mmCIF file of C-alpha atoms in Angstrom:
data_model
loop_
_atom_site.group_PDB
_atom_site.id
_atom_site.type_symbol
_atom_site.label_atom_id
_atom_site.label_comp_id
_atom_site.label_asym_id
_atom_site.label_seq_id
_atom_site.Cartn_x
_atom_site.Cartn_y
_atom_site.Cartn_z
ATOM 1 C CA UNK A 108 -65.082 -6.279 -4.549
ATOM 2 C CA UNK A 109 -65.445 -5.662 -0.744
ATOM 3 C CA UNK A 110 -66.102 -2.587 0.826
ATOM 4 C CA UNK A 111 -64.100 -1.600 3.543
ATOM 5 C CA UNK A 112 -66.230 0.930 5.030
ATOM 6 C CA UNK A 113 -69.059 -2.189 5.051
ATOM 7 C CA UNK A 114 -67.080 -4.256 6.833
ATOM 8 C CA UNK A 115 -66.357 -1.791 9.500
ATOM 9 C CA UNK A 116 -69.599 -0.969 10.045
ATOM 10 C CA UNK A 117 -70.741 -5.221 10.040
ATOM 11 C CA UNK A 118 -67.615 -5.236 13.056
ATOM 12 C CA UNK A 119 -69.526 -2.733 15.056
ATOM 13 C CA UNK A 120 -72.557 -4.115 15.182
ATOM 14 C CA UNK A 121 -71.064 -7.066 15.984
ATOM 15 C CA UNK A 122 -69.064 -5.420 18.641
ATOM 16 C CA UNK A 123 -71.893 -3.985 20.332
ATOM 17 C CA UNK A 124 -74.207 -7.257 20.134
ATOM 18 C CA UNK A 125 -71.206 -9.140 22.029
ATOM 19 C CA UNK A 126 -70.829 -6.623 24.295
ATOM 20 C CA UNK A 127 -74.490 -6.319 25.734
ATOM 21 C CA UNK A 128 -74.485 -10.136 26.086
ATOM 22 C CA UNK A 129 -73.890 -11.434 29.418
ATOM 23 C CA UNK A 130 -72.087 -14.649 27.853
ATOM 24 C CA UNK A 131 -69.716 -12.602 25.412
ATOM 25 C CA UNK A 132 -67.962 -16.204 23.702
ATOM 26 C CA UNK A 133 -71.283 -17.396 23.433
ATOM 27 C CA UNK A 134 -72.427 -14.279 21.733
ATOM 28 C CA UNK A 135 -69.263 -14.725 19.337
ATOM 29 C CA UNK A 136 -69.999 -18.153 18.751
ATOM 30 C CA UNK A 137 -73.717 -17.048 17.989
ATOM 31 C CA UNK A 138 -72.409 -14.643 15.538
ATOM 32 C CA UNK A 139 -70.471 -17.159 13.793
ATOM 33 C CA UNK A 140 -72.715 -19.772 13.333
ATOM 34 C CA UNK A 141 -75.449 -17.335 11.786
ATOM 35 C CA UNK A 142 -73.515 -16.487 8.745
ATOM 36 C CA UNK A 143 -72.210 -17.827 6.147
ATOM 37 C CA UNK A 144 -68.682 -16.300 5.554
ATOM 38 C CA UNK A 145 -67.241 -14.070 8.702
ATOM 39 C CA UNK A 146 -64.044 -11.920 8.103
ATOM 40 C CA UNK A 147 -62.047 -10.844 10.710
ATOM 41 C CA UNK A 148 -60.576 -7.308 10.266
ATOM 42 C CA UNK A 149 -57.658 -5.264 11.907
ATOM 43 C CA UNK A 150 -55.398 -2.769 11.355
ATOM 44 C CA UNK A 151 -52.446 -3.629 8.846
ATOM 45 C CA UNK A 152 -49.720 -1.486 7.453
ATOM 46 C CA UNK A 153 -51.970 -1.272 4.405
ATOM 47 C CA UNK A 154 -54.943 -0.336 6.413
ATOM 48 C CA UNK A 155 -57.065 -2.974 6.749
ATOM 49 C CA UNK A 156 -56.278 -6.679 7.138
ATOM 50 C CA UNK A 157 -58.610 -8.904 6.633
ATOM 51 C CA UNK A 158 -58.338 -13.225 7.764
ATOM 52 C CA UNK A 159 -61.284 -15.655 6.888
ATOM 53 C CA UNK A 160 -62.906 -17.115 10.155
ATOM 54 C CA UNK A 161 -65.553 -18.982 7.659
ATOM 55 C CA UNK A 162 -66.462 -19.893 4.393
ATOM 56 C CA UNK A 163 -62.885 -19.819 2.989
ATOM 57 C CA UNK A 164 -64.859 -22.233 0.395
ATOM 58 C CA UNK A 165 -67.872 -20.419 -0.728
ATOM 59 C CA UNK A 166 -65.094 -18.219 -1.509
ATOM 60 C CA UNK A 167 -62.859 -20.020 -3.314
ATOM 61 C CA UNK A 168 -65.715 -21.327 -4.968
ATOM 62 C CA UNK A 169 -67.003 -17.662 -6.015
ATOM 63 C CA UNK A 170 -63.467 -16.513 -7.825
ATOM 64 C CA UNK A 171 -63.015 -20.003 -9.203
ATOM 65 C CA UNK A 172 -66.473 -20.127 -10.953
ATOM 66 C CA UNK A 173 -66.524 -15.944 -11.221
ATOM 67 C CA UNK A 174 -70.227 -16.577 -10.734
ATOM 68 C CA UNK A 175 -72.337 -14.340 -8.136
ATOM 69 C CA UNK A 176 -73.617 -16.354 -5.055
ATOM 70 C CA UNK A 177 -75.736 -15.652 -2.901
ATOM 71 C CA UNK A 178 -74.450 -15.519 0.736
ATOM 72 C CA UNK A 179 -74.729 -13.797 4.274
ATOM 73 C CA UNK A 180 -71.683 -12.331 5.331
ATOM 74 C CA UNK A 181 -70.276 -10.249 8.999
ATOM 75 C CA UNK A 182 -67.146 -8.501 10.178
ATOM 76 C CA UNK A 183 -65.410 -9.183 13.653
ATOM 77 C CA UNK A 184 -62.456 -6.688 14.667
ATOM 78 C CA UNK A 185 -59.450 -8.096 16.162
ATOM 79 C CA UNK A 186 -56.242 -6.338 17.117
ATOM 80 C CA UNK A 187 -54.367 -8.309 14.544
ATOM 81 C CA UNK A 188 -53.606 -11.182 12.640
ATOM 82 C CA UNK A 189 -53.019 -13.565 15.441
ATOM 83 C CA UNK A 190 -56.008 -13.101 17.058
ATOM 84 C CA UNK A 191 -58.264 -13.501 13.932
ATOM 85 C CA UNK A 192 -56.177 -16.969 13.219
ATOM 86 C CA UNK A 193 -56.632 -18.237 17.247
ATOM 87 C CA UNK A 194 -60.295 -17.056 16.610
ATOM 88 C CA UNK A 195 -60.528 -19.059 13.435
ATOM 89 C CA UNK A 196 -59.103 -22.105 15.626
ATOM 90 C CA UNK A 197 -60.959 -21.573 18.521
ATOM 91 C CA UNK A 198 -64.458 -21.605 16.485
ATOM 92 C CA UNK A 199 -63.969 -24.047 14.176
ATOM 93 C CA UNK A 200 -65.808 -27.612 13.518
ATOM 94 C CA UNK A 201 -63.829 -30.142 16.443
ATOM 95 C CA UNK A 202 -63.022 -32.477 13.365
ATOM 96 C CA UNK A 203 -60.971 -29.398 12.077
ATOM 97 C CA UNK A 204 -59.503 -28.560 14.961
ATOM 98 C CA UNK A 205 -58.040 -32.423 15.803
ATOM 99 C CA UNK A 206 -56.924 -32.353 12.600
ATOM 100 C CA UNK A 207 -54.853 -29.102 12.595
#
């Protein structure tokens, strides 16, 4: 089960961390490569939306085994969906990206 309020509070310590960096996408790109699975969160008619950046497979792997594993997660807000799916692009593997 995720916790919102956990998530929110991952997003603005992310926030912050990007925003005393001189090289900002850098910083981003930092914070993506440390963890494991990164969510991207913004506001949604329901609330909260939320888009996988990465780990979409660890997962898929976690509700199709309905095992707990072990994994380091963060939160980036975005203004919306679009921006969490060109962030997704922009920081994936290249071999994703050429195929996409």
């Amino acid at each position: 089960m995720l916790d919102f309020n956990e998530l929110r509070e991952l997003a603005a310590d992310v926030r912050v961390f990007v925003d005393i960096a001189e090289d900002k996408a850098e910083a981003l790109r930092a914070v993506i490569a440390a963890y494991d699975v990164v969510l991207a969160i913004f506001p949604s008619e329901q609330g909260m939306g939320l888009h996988v950046i990465k780990g979409g497979e660890i997962l898929d792997q976690i509700a199709k085994s309905r095992t707990h594993v072990m994994y380091s997660h963060t939160a980036i807000a975005v203004p919306d969906l679009e921006h969490a799916e060109v962030l997704k692009q922009l920081t994936s593997p290249v071999t994703q990206r050429i195929a996409a």
